[in-house]
Structure formats: structure tokens, C-alpha cells
Amino acid sequence: MPADSGATLVYQCNDYRFVARPAADAIALWLDDGYTVLPRVPGASGTLYEEGDVAFWSKGDETILTVAGESFQNCHPDPARAPWEDARLRGVDFRGAGDSPAWYLEIQGERQLLFVAGEGMQRVLLTDPVAQAVGAGRIYQGMAGGHALRVEIVDERCTGVPGADTFPSRVVVTLDGVGYRGCGERLLNPWEDLE
């Protein structure tokens, strides 16, 4: 099996990127043209998942994806991008992150805003967040669990966060007077373009 069951993985091949989520007897794949689930099938060596004209094979550090007769070689996990794709698959609309110290932020529409820091020890959930447009960005603020939370997202190029060379947004989070700086991006639903 390519990794722990249920983990979201991002694979970067020579010229192709795809998302996978393995299970004990199947693997879910998000490809350019849609979503598919491949059952595990017996193979001579390694682990093979196959359905129709799509196959995912892995053995050790080697992974190959085949779609409609086209083989994508040299596929390797991209662990820095995995949290972003996992958030997208869970329906998160915007994700931000930073380090020194490490933190992340997830916004799901007008339903919730989650801020996590301190290796998961600090979690603040703001329900029904309302964005206020300010210049080239927006601000969310409110009280949650006795904590004052303010999030400013500015639509300007941002660098310095694992997961991409650049992001389209700069993010500043202030929790109880302590500031956290990082970058973020809007996450398009993987099914938006498929309808």
C-alpha cells in the first residue's frame, strides 16, 4: 500500500500531479478529468489498483499511474502539498498557514473558521464567520471560547510557506493579541469544474 489508509497524498510525476487516498482494498484518485475509485487487484509484485483504463501501481519508492494508455512515471509524494489538498477534499474554501511557530487556518464558507497552532494544542473555532471587505482583502473577527480572534486576508503575492513557491494571499491572524503571519489560497472544490 502506498501509505497509511485514509491519508490524503499528493503525487507529482514528471509532468502530472494527482491526489490519492488509499484504503485497505481500494484507492480513490482525483485526476484532471474526474474522480475514480480503483479496487486492489492481484499483481506480480508491488501493489496494484486497477479499473477500466486507469491503473495505479507502487512498489517501494516507485509509483506509476496509467490513464487511457498514457503512463506517468517518476511519481513521488509531495508531503508539503498534502494538507492543502486534504482541506480541499473536506470542503474547505480557504486555507492559510505559517511557521515560526507553525499554524494553519481553514475557512468553510459562512459556516466556520478554524485556527490551529501549537502543534494542535491551540484550537479556536469561530462559527458563522462574517467577512468585512477592506481594500484588496477581507477581515474576519469575533470571540470564540473566550478568545479574541481576528483574521486579515489580503489578496497579494505571498511566499515563504511550505506547499508552494508562491500563494495568492497574505494572511495575518491575531489571537488574544498575539500575531501570526503566513500565506494562503482559495481552494476550489474538486467537483466544481466537473458539472
Short mmCIF file of N, CA and C in Angstrom, two decimals, residues 115 122 124 141-144 146-151 172-181:
data_model
loop_
_atom_site.label_atom_id
_atom_site.label_comp_id
_atom_site.label_asym_id
_atom_site.label_seq_id
_atom_site.Cartn_x
_atom_site.Cartn_y
_atom_site.Cartn_z
N PHE A 115 -8.83 28.00 13.53
CA PHE A 115 -7.42 28.37 13.66
C PHE A 115 -6.76 27.36 14.58
N GLN A 122 -3.57 24.40 20.48
CA GLN A 122 -4.39 25.61 20.49
C GLN A 122 -5.35 25.54 19.32
N VAL A 124 -9.08 27.19 17.92
CA VAL A 124 -10.16 28.16 18.11
C VAL A 124 -11.10 28.03 16.92
N GLN A 141 -13.53 38.68 12.31
CA GLN A 141 -13.18 38.84 13.71
C GLN A 141 -14.35 38.45 14.59
N GLY A 142 -14.01 37.99 15.79
CA GLY A 142 -15.04 37.59 16.73
C GLY A 142 -14.44 36.93 17.95
N MET A 143 -15.33 36.53 18.85
CA MET A 143 -14.95 35.83 20.07
C MET A 143 -15.35 34.37 19.94
N ALA A 144 -14.48 33.48 20.40
CA ALA A 144 -14.77 32.05 20.36
C ALA A 144 -14.06 31.38 21.53
N GLY A 146 -13.84 32.17 24.57
CA GLY A 146 -13.13 33.12 25.42
C GLY A 146 -11.90 33.74 24.77
N HIS A 147 -11.68 33.48 23.49
CA HIS A 147 -10.53 34.02 22.77
C HIS A 147 -10.98 35.06 21.75
N ALA A 148 -10.21 36.15 21.65
CA ALA A 148 -10.46 37.17 20.63
C ALA A 148 -9.65 36.80 19.39
N LEU A 149 -10.35 36.63 18.28
CA LEU A 149 -9.71 36.19 17.04
C LEU A 149 -9.97 37.20 15.94
N ARG A 150 -8.90 37.55 15.22
CA ARG A 150 -9.02 38.45 14.07
C ARG A 150 -8.18 37.88 12.94
N VAL A 151 -8.76 37.76 11.76
CA VAL A 151 -8.06 37.22 10.60
C VAL A 151 -8.16 38.23 9.47
N VAL A 172 -2.81 37.35 8.02
CA VAL A 172 -2.36 37.76 9.35
C VAL A 172 -3.46 37.39 10.34
N VAL A 173 -3.10 36.54 11.32
CA VAL A 173 -4.05 36.12 12.35
C VAL A 173 -3.59 36.74 13.67
N THR A 174 -4.53 37.30 14.41
CA THR A 174 -4.24 37.82 15.75
C THR A 174 -5.14 37.10 16.73
N LEU A 175 -4.54 36.36 17.65
CA LEU A 175 -5.28 35.61 18.66
C LEU A 175 -4.88 36.12 20.02
N ASP A 176 -5.82 36.73 20.72
CA ASP A 176 -5.57 37.29 22.05
C ASP A 176 -4.34 38.19 22.06
N GLY A 177 -4.19 39.01 21.00
CA GLY A 177 -3.09 39.97 20.92
C GLY A 177 -1.80 39.42 20.35
N VAL A 178 -1.72 38.12 20.11
CA VAL A 178 -0.51 37.51 19.55
C VAL A 178 -0.69 37.36 18.04
N GLY A 179 0.29 37.84 17.25
CA GLY A 179 0.19 37.82 15.80
C GLY A 179 0.86 36.62 15.16
N TYR A 180 0.24 36.12 14.10
CA TYR A 180 0.76 35.02 13.29
C TYR A 180 0.70 35.46 11.83
N ARG A 181 1.79 35.31 11.11
CA ARG A 181 1.83 35.73 9.71
C ARG A 181 2.11 34.53 8.82
#
